[in-house]
Amino acid sequence: MKSVVCVIGLVVGVTGCSGSIGGDLRGNAGSGSATSSGLGGAGTGPGSAGVGGDVAGTAGHDSGTGGVNTAGSSAGGSGPHSGGAGGGFSNGGGFSNGGGFSNGGGFSNGGVLIDGGKGGSPPTGYEPEPSCNSAVDAWIAFDSDAANFNRDLYVVRPDGSQLTRLTTEASIEKEPAFSPSGDRLSFTSNRDGSWQIYVLDLVTFTVSQLTHRAEGADHSTFSPDGHLLAFHSGKGVYTIEPNGSNEALIASDPATYDNPRFVGNTQLAFDRDNEIDAINLDQTNARNIIANDTALSFEPVSSPQGNEIAYSAGCYFEPGRSLWTAASTASSRACNGRRLTPAEDTLDDTHASWGPGSTFAYQRVDRGTNIGRITLLNRAAGSLACSLTPATQDSRNPCWSAEGLQLSLPTAP
């Protein structure tokens, strides 16, 4: 393995955070001005839920003669399908109060599938804070193409300091995962011709190959006690000891089980099609955590306590994929859990890593440019997400270390 290189050029520089003009996640009225014209009568102004116009609540056009839905023909519509004071199909534009399909936008009160969100004026976009100043005493490992588009492993503090490149091979190194003690990092590489799991010793900086599977292997993770790693290969999920012994198939399915993550030391959670399942390591107690649904759900990760999982979901009529949490002890639907990232984020929020307390690291990927950025978020009320890596490099697959980890990283010569 080549020498470790400290990178100082991966800087952050993007525009600041702007909230949704159309209301927050709790259904509060937005703050932006209404700009567009709709199908209804005169609206009441920015961010309000309906008495007129389209989702923006502005003046309409083309006088009408009646409505078809709840507003009836009370005040006269403004378009061929509008009703009364509401415009669109009902009060407030769109299909119901406040725009979209229901009160406040989207499908339900104030947003897409949950209370709050897109009511009143439509959102103008979402952007996390341009830099992070988290004081959490831990590290985040991730992979990036920052060095001449060659994908390598990096570590960084959550405030953006001490950014260090760990690998310099011409091959691809990705999907890092810290051991609980922080002295090792598992990862996926094609350095020997096929995708296999390797382990980097963070004390000696030597690399050992863990798997030798004909189907290849990827998506590795350590158990909380450090005694096992889980990984995906072919159509199943496996465990193996850190020295490469006692490889065991835990579960397989023609539809493919993938993205295994430990729930405590005795269970694995993983995704399959549009659902998230779990099973004991002794292959008993197979169960469902996130039900099979038309909403895509994938990449589960357990909370440190093992009582919750975070996951990514593609919810109905949302512009991008979003992050959610749900109880790991019961079955629920993908978009009925506790939302982490806002509905108005047009980028894909995926691959969450659950850090100390209620802090998450995840990748936020722009489908148009295929650029991912490592982003941090605290679940506490009022917290704002922040971008840890810039939009000029593709950075993905973040993983938190344990809190208080001390790394002795060599610098560039």
Short mmCIF file of C-alpha atoms in Angstrom, two decimals:
data_model
loop_
_atom_site.label_atom_id
_atom_site.label_comp_id
_atom_site.label_asym_id
_atom_site.label_seq_id
_atom_site.Cartn_x
_atom_site.Cartn_y
_atom_site.Cartn_z
CA MET A 1 0.00 0.00 0.00
CA LYS A 2 1.28 3.46 -0.83
CA SER A 3 1.83 6.24 1.66
CA VAL A 4 -1.00 8.08 3.29
CA VAL A 5 -1.44 11.58 1.94
CA CYS A 6 -2.98 14.52 3.77
CA VAL A 7 -5.23 16.49 1.45
CA ILE A 8 -5.86 20.13 2.10
CA GLY A 9 -7.54 21.03 -1.16
CA LEU A 10 -10.95 19.53 -0.49
CA VAL A 11 -12.59 22.73 0.58
CA VAL A 12 -16.19 23.72 0.90
CA GLY A 13 -17.76 26.57 -0.99
CA VAL A 14 -21.44 26.65 -1.88
CA THR A 15 -24.35 28.94 -1.38
CA GLY A 16 -25.95 29.22 2.01
CA CYS A 17 -29.04 27.55 3.29
CA SER A 18 -32.41 28.77 2.14
CA GLY A 19 -35.54 27.28 3.63
CA SER A 20 -38.68 26.36 1.78
CA ILE A 21 -40.78 29.37 0.82
CA GLY A 22 -43.83 27.21 0.97
CA GLY A 23 -43.92 26.31 4.64
CA ASP A 24 -41.82 24.21 6.93
CA LEU A 25 -42.16 20.56 7.89
CA ARG A 26 -44.76 21.35 10.51
CA GLY A 27 -47.23 22.96 8.11
CA ASN A 28 -46.43 26.58 9.00
CA ALA A 29 -47.09 29.15 6.33
CA GLY A 30 -44.16 29.99 4.09
CA SER A 31 -42.45 33.33 3.87
CA GLY A 32 -41.90 33.93 0.18
CA SER A 33 -43.94 36.08 -2.11
CA ALA A 34 -46.43 34.61 -4.51
CA THR A 35 -45.44 34.98 -8.11
CA SER A 36 -47.42 32.74 -10.41
CA SER A 37 -50.95 32.78 -11.69
CA GLY A 38 -53.29 29.91 -11.36
CA LEU A 39 -56.70 28.64 -12.16
CA GLY A 40 -58.59 30.08 -9.19
CA GLY A 41 -59.83 33.43 -8.03
CA ALA A 42 -57.81 36.01 -6.14
CA GLY A 43 -55.63 34.44 -3.51
CA THR A 44 -54.80 35.58 -0.02
CA GLY A 45 -51.06 35.88 -0.43
CA PRO A 46 -47.79 34.12 0.06
CA GLY A 47 -47.50 30.84 1.83
CA SER A 48 -51.13 30.66 2.82
CA ALA A 49 -53.25 27.59 2.47
CA GLY A 50 -55.72 28.41 -0.15
CA VAL A 51 -58.56 30.82 -0.45
CA GLY A 52 -57.65 31.12 -4.09
CA GLY A 53 -55.43 30.61 -6.97
CA ASP A 54 -53.00 27.86 -7.58
CA VAL A 55 -50.44 26.51 -5.13
CA ALA A 56 -48.91 29.98 -4.87
CA GLY A 57 -52.22 31.49 -3.84
CA THR A 58 -52.13 34.25 -6.45
CA ALA A 59 -54.66 35.70 -8.78
CA GLY A 60 -56.10 33.43 -11.43
CA HIS A 61 -57.41 34.00 -14.92
CA ASP A 62 -60.29 33.05 -17.21
CA SER A 63 -63.51 33.53 -15.31
CA GLY A 64 -65.45 30.39 -14.62
CA THR A 65 -68.92 29.44 -13.70
CA GLY A 66 -68.69 26.88 -10.98
CA GLY A 67 -66.74 24.20 -9.25
CA VAL A 68 -66.60 20.47 -9.06
CA ASN A 69 -65.52 19.81 -5.52
CA THR A 70 -65.85 20.98 -1.96
CA ALA A 71 -65.92 24.69 -2.73
CA GLY A 72 -68.90 24.07 -4.93
CA SER A 73 -70.12 27.12 -6.80
CA SER A 74 -69.99 29.50 -3.91
CA ALA A 75 -67.90 32.38 -5.19
CA GLY A 76 -67.49 31.30 -8.73
CA GLY A 77 -64.38 29.62 -10.07
CA SER A 78 -61.70 30.99 -12.21
CA GLY A 79 -61.03 28.15 -14.58
CA PRO A 80 -62.70 25.23 -16.26
CA HIS A 81 -62.14 22.90 -13.32
CA SER A 82 -62.07 25.33 -10.43
CA GLY A 83 -64.60 25.62 -7.70
CA GLY A 84 -65.65 28.64 -5.77
CA ALA A 85 -63.02 30.56 -3.90
CA GLY A 86 -60.51 27.78 -4.11
CA GLY A 87 -59.28 27.38 -7.63
CA GLY A 88 -58.04 24.08 -9.04
CA PHE A 89 -60.35 21.41 -7.66
CA SER A 90 -60.86 22.71 -4.17
CA ASN A 91 -60.05 25.43 -1.66
CA GLY A 92 -56.57 26.80 -2.07
CA GLY A 93 -55.45 25.50 -5.42
CA GLY A 94 -54.33 22.14 -6.70
CA PHE A 95 -56.69 19.49 -5.44
CA SER A 96 -57.30 20.65 -1.91
CA ASN A 97 -56.57 23.30 0.72
CA GLY A 98 -53.20 24.93 0.30
CA GLY A 99 -52.00 23.40 -2.94
CA GLY A 100 -50.88 19.99 -4.09
CA PHE A 101 -53.42 17.34 -3.18
CA SER A 102 -54.36 18.26 0.35
CA ASN A 103 -54.01 20.82 3.12
CA GLY A 104 -50.72 22.56 2.69
CA GLY A 105 -49.43 20.72 -0.36
CA GLY A 106 -48.32 17.28 -1.43
CA PHE A 107 -50.69 14.48 -0.44
CA SER A 108 -51.41 15.40 3.14
CA ASN A 109 -51.52 18.32 5.51
CA GLY A 110 -48.71 20.67 4.73
CA GLY A 111 -46.45 18.42 2.69
CA VAL A 112 -45.83 15.22 0.87
CA LEU A 113 -47.24 12.39 2.98
CA ILE A 114 -46.60 14.14 6.30
CA ASP A 115 -47.79 17.23 8.09
CA GLY A 116 -45.83 20.26 7.01
CA GLY A 117 -44.06 21.14 3.83
CA LYS A 118 -45.33 22.43 0.57
CA GLY A 119 -48.40 24.43 1.51
CA GLY A 120 -48.91 27.88 0.04
CA SER A 121 -46.17 28.97 -2.32
CA PRO A 122 -44.14 26.20 -3.97
CA PRO A 123 -40.61 25.61 -2.61
CA THR A 124 -37.72 27.26 -4.38
CA GLY A 125 -35.16 24.63 -3.40
CA TYR A 126 -33.24 23.41 -0.38
CA GLU A 127 -29.57 23.70 0.39
CA PRO A 128 -27.73 22.78 3.61
CA GLU A 129 -25.33 25.18 5.27
CA PRO A 130 -22.14 25.53 3.18
CA SER A 131 -19.78 24.26 5.90
CA CYS A 132 -19.89 22.29 9.15
CA ASN A 133 -18.72 23.27 12.61
CA SER A 134 -19.75 20.16 14.55
CA ALA A 135 -17.87 19.69 17.82
CA VAL A 136 -18.50 15.92 17.96
CA ASP A 137 -15.22 14.21 18.91
CA ALA A 138 -15.17 11.55 16.21
CA TRP A 139 -14.08 10.87 12.64
CA ILE A 140 -15.96 10.27 9.41
CA ALA A 141 -14.56 7.94 6.76
CA PHE A 142 -15.79 8.19 3.18
CA ASP A 143 -14.70 7.59 -0.42
CA SER A 144 -14.13 10.32 -2.99
CA ASP A 145 -12.76 10.95 -6.48
CA ALA A 146 -11.11 14.18 -5.27
CA ALA A 147 -7.61 13.11 -6.40
CA ASN A 148 -7.71 13.23 -10.21
CA PHE A 149 -11.02 11.32 -10.28
CA ASN A 150 -9.45 8.25 -8.68
CA ARG A 151 -11.73 6.91 -5.96
CA ASP A 152 -9.92 6.53 -2.66
CA LEU A 153 -10.62 6.43 1.07
CA TYR A 154 -10.51 9.54 3.27
CA VAL A 155 -11.12 10.46 6.89
CA VAL A 156 -12.11 13.87 8.24
CA ARG A 157 -13.31 15.48 11.44
CA PRO A 158 -16.98 16.55 11.48
CA ASP A 159 -15.90 20.20 11.47
CA GLY A 160 -14.03 19.61 8.19
CA SER A 161 -10.55 19.59 9.74
CA GLN A 162 -7.76 16.99 9.49
CA LEU A 163 -8.88 15.73 6.10
CA THR A 164 -6.57 12.85 5.18
CA ARG A 165 -6.35 10.58 2.17
CA LEU A 166 -5.77 6.97 3.23
CA THR A 167 -5.26 5.13 -0.08
CA THR A 168 -3.42 6.09 -3.27
CA GLU A 169 -3.67 2.95 -5.42
CA ALA A 170 -4.81 3.18 -9.04
CA SER A 171 -7.66 0.79 -8.19
CA ILE A 172 -11.01 1.83 -6.70
CA GLU A 173 -11.40 1.84 -2.92
CA LYS A 174 -14.88 2.56 -1.55
CA GLU A 175 -17.47 1.86 1.15
CA PRO A 176 -15.33 2.26 4.30
CA ALA A 177 -16.57 1.05 7.68
CA PHE A 178 -14.86 1.64 11.04
CA SER A 179 -14.40 -1.17 13.53
CA PRO A 180 -15.90 -0.33 16.96
CA SER A 181 -12.43 0.24 18.43
CA GLY A 182 -11.45 2.39 15.46
CA ASP A 183 -8.19 0.58 14.77
CA ARG A 184 -9.40 -0.98 11.50
CA LEU A 185 -11.35 0.09 8.45
CA SER A 186 -13.07 -2.42 6.16
CA PHE A 187 -13.67 -1.39 2.56
CA THR A 188 -14.45 -2.65 -0.95
CA SER A 189 -11.79 -2.68 -3.66
CA ASN A 190 -11.15 -4.11 -7.12
CA ARG A 191 -7.36 -3.96 -6.68
CA ASP A 192 -7.01 -7.68 -7.46
CA GLY A 193 -9.42 -7.73 -10.39
CA SER A 194 -12.80 -8.28 -8.71
CA TRP A 195 -14.73 -6.56 -5.95
CA GLN A 196 -13.71 -7.99 -2.60
CA ILE A 197 -13.64 -6.90 1.06
CA TYR A 198 -10.35 -5.71 2.55
CA VAL A 199 -9.31 -4.47 5.97
CA LEU A 200 -6.96 -1.51 6.52
CA ASP A 201 -5.07 -1.50 9.84
CA LEU A 202 -5.10 2.14 11.01
CA VAL A 203 -2.08 1.57 13.26
CA THR A 204 0.33 -0.10 10.81
CA PHE A 205 -1.48 1.02 7.62
CA THR A 206 -1.22 -2.46 6.14
CA VAL A 207 -4.02 -3.97 4.08
CA SER A 208 -5.29 -7.57 4.14
CA GLN A 209 -7.84 -9.19 1.83
CA LEU A 210 -10.80 -10.61 3.73
CA THR A 211 -13.01 -12.25 1.07
CA HIS A 212 -12.17 -14.32 -2.02
CA ARG A 213 -15.63 -14.89 -3.47
CA ALA A 214 -16.19 -15.70 -7.13
CA GLU A 215 -19.33 -13.53 -7.15
CA GLY A 216 -17.43 -10.64 -5.58
CA ALA A 217 -18.30 -8.95 -2.30
CA ASP A 218 -19.19 -5.44 -1.13
CA HIS A 219 -21.08 -3.37 1.49
CA SER A 220 -19.17 -4.52 4.57
CA THR A 221 -19.79 -3.48 8.17
CA PHE A 222 -18.52 -4.49 11.62
CA SER A 223 -20.68 -5.85 14.43
CA PRO A 224 -20.88 -3.59 17.51
CA ASP A 225 -18.57 -5.91 19.47
CA GLY A 226 -16.10 -6.15 16.56
CA HIS A 227 -16.18 -9.95 16.45
CA LEU A 228 -17.80 -10.21 12.99
CA LEU A 229 -18.19 -8.37 9.72
CA ALA A 230 -21.23 -8.63 7.47
CA PHE A 231 -21.13 -8.19 3.71
CA HIS A 232 -23.15 -8.76 0.54
CA SER A 233 -22.22 -11.26 -2.17
CA GLY A 234 -24.32 -12.62 -5.04
CA LYS A 235 -27.92 -12.77 -3.84
CA GLY A 236 -27.21 -13.07 -0.13
CA VAL A 237 -25.71 -11.56 2.99
CA TYR A 238 -22.87 -13.18 4.90
CA THR A 239 -20.80 -12.84 8.06
CA ILE A 240 -17.09 -13.47 8.50
CA GLU A 241 -14.56 -13.04 11.28
CA PRO A 242 -12.01 -10.20 10.95
CA ASN A 243 -9.22 -12.72 10.29
CA GLY A 244 -11.11 -14.16 7.30
CA SER A 245 -12.31 -17.36 8.99
CA ASN A 246 -15.79 -18.82 9.55
CA GLU A 247 -17.55 -17.24 6.60
CA ALA A 248 -21.29 -17.99 6.87
CA LEU A 249 -24.33 -17.37 4.68
CA ILE A 250 -27.04 -15.74 6.83
CA ALA A 251 -29.82 -15.20 4.27
CA SER A 252 -30.33 -15.26 0.51
CA ASP A 253 -33.21 -14.64 -1.86
CA PRO A 254 -33.73 -14.74 -5.65
CA ALA A 255 -34.59 -11.04 -5.45
CA THR A 256 -31.23 -10.39 -3.68
CA TYR A 257 -30.60 -9.36 -0.10
CA ASP A 258 -28.19 -6.42 0.09
CA ASN A 259 -26.75 -3.70 2.34
CA PRO A 260 -26.52 -5.76 5.55
CA ARG A 261 -26.18 -3.92 8.84
CA PHE A 262 -26.00 -5.33 12.36
CA VAL A 263 -28.82 -4.72 14.82
CA GLY A 264 -27.01 -5.37 18.04
CA ASN A 265 -24.60 -8.31 17.85
CA THR A 266 -27.15 -11.01 17.06
CA GLN A 267 -29.23 -9.76 14.10
CA LEU A 268 -28.78 -8.45 10.58
CA ALA A 269 -31.04 -5.97 8.81
CA PHE A 270 -30.87 -5.70 5.01
CA ASP A 271 -32.91 -4.52 2.05
CA ARG A 272 -34.79 -6.60 -0.51
CA ASP A 273 -36.67 -5.01 -3.42
CA ASN A 274 -38.88 -2.36 -1.79
CA GLU A 275 -38.63 -3.59 1.78
CA ILE A 276 -36.25 -3.91 4.72
CA ASP A 277 -36.03 -7.22 6.58
CA ALA A 278 -34.11 -8.63 9.54
CA ILE A 279 -33.04 -12.05 10.77
CA ASN A 280 -31.10 -13.50 13.69
CA LEU A 281 -27.57 -14.66 12.92
CA ASP A 282 -28.70 -18.22 13.72
CA GLN A 283 -31.22 -17.82 10.84
CA THR A 284 -34.26 -17.68 13.13
CA ASN A 285 -36.85 -14.93 13.61
CA ALA A 286 -36.93 -13.66 10.03
CA ARG A 287 -39.12 -10.57 10.07
CA ASN A 288 -40.08 -7.42 8.25
CA ILE A 289 -39.12 -3.92 9.46
CA ILE A 290 -40.23 -1.77 6.50
CA ALA A 291 -43.12 -3.31 4.55
CA ASN A 292 -42.98 -3.97 0.82
CA ASP A 293 -44.52 -0.90 -0.72
CA THR A 294 -44.56 1.10 -3.93
CA ALA A 295 -42.15 3.44 -2.12
CA LEU A 296 -38.53 2.33 -2.50
CA SER A 297 -36.79 1.66 0.84
CA PHE A 298 -33.18 0.59 1.21
CA GLU A 299 -29.85 0.91 3.10
CA PRO A 300 -30.89 0.33 6.72
CA VAL A 301 -28.56 1.30 9.57
CA SER A 302 -29.18 0.66 13.24
CA SER A 303 -29.07 3.24 16.00
CA PRO A 304 -26.32 2.72 18.59
CA GLN A 305 -28.96 1.41 21.01
CA GLY A 306 -30.40 -0.98 18.42
CA ASN A 307 -34.00 0.15 18.90
CA GLU A 308 -34.30 2.21 15.69
CA ILE A 309 -33.13 2.08 12.11
CA ALA A 310 -32.45 4.88 9.66
CA TYR A 311 -33.05 4.21 5.97
CA SER A 312 -33.52 5.89 2.62
CA ALA A 313 -36.90 5.96 0.87
CA GLY A 314 -38.30 7.18 -2.41
CA CYS A 315 -41.71 8.52 -1.38
CA TYR A 316 -44.63 9.25 -3.64
CA PHE A 317 -44.27 12.34 -5.82
CA GLU A 318 -41.23 13.64 -3.93
CA PRO A 319 -38.49 15.06 -6.14
CA GLY A 320 -35.68 13.09 -4.47
CA ARG A 321 -35.03 10.26 -2.05
CA SER A 322 -35.20 11.11 1.63
CA LEU A 323 -33.99 9.76 4.96
CA TRP A 324 -36.28 8.39 7.67
CA THR A 325 -36.10 6.55 10.97
CA ALA A 326 -38.43 3.89 12.36
CA ALA A 327 -38.52 1.40 15.21
CA SER A 328 -36.46 -1.72 14.53
CA THR A 329 -38.77 -3.86 16.66
CA ALA A 330 -41.94 -3.54 14.57
CA SER A 331 -43.04 -3.37 10.93
CA SER A 332 -44.01 -0.03 9.40
CA ARG A 333 -44.38 1.62 6.01
CA ALA A 334 -41.50 3.41 4.32
CA CYS A 335 -42.89 6.95 4.35
CA ASN A 336 -44.72 6.78 7.68
CA GLY A 337 -41.69 6.94 9.93
CA ARG A 338 -39.90 9.96 11.34
CA ARG A 339 -38.57 12.17 8.58
CA LEU A 340 -34.92 13.28 8.73
CA THR A 341 -34.46 15.20 5.47
CA PRO A 342 -37.02 17.65 4.04
CA ALA A 343 -39.52 16.77 1.34
CA GLU A 344 -38.45 19.73 -0.78
CA ASP A 345 -34.88 18.48 -1.18
CA THR A 346 -34.62 17.66 -4.89
CA LEU A 347 -31.41 15.63 -4.42
CA ASP A 348 -31.17 11.99 -3.33
CA ASP A 349 -30.39 11.62 0.39
CA THR A 350 -29.02 8.10 0.88
CA HIS A 351 -26.51 5.92 2.77
CA ALA A 352 -27.03 7.23 6.29
CA SER A 353 -24.51 6.54 9.03
CA TRP A 354 -25.80 6.93 12.59
CA GLY A 355 -23.22 8.79 14.65
CA PRO A 356 -22.99 9.77 18.31
CA GLY A 357 -26.34 10.78 19.77
CA SER A 358 -28.75 11.93 17.10
CA THR A 359 -26.13 12.96 14.53
CA PHE A 360 -26.17 11.50 11.03
CA ALA A 361 -23.81 11.58 8.08
CA TYR A 362 -25.21 10.80 4.65
CA GLN A 363 -24.58 11.31 0.95
CA ARG A 364 -26.62 13.89 -0.94
CA VAL A 365 -26.43 13.07 -4.65
CA ASP A 366 -27.38 15.29 -7.58
CA ARG A 367 -28.83 13.03 -10.27
CA GLY A 368 -28.04 15.55 -12.99
CA THR A 369 -24.32 15.83 -12.27
CA ASN A 370 -23.94 12.49 -10.43
CA ILE A 371 -22.01 14.35 -7.74
CA GLY A 372 -22.42 13.25 -4.13
CA ARG A 373 -21.64 15.39 -1.08
CA ILE A 374 -21.13 14.18 2.47
CA THR A 375 -23.71 15.98 4.59
CA LEU A 376 -24.25 16.09 8.36
CA LEU A 377 -27.56 16.41 10.17
CA ASN A 378 -28.63 16.39 13.79
CA ARG A 379 -32.13 15.12 14.53
CA ALA A 380 -32.65 17.71 17.28
CA ALA A 381 -35.38 20.27 16.57
CA GLY A 382 -34.13 23.40 14.83
CA SER A 383 -30.86 21.87 13.64
CA LEU A 384 -29.69 22.62 10.11
CA ALA A 385 -27.89 20.21 7.81
CA CYS A 386 -24.41 21.17 6.63
CA SER A 387 -22.18 20.15 3.73
CA LEU A 388 -18.89 18.53 4.74
CA THR A 389 -17.49 18.09 1.21
CA PRO A 390 -17.72 20.38 -1.85
CA ALA A 391 -19.82 20.04 -4.98
CA THR A 392 -16.70 19.81 -7.15
CA GLN A 393 -15.88 16.21 -6.15
CA ASP A 394 -17.99 13.09 -5.89
CA SER A 395 -17.88 11.92 -2.25
CA ARG A 396 -19.98 9.05 -0.92
CA ASN A 397 -20.47 6.27 1.65
CA PRO A 398 -19.79 8.09 4.93
CA CYS A 399 -19.23 6.13 8.14
CA TRP A 400 -18.86 7.49 11.67
CA SER A 401 -16.22 6.27 14.06
CA ALA A 402 -16.89 5.81 17.74
CA GLU A 403 -16.82 8.99 19.79
CA GLY A 404 -13.43 9.83 21.29
CA LEU A 405 -11.39 7.88 18.72
CA GLN A 406 -7.78 9.06 18.47
CA LEU A 407 -6.07 8.48 15.12
CA SER A 408 -2.36 8.99 14.46
CA LEU A 409 -2.35 9.84 10.78
CA PRO A 410 0.92 10.51 8.97
CA THR A 411 1.14 13.63 6.84
CA ALA A 412 2.44 14.05 3.35
CA PRO A 413 6.27 14.10 3.08
#
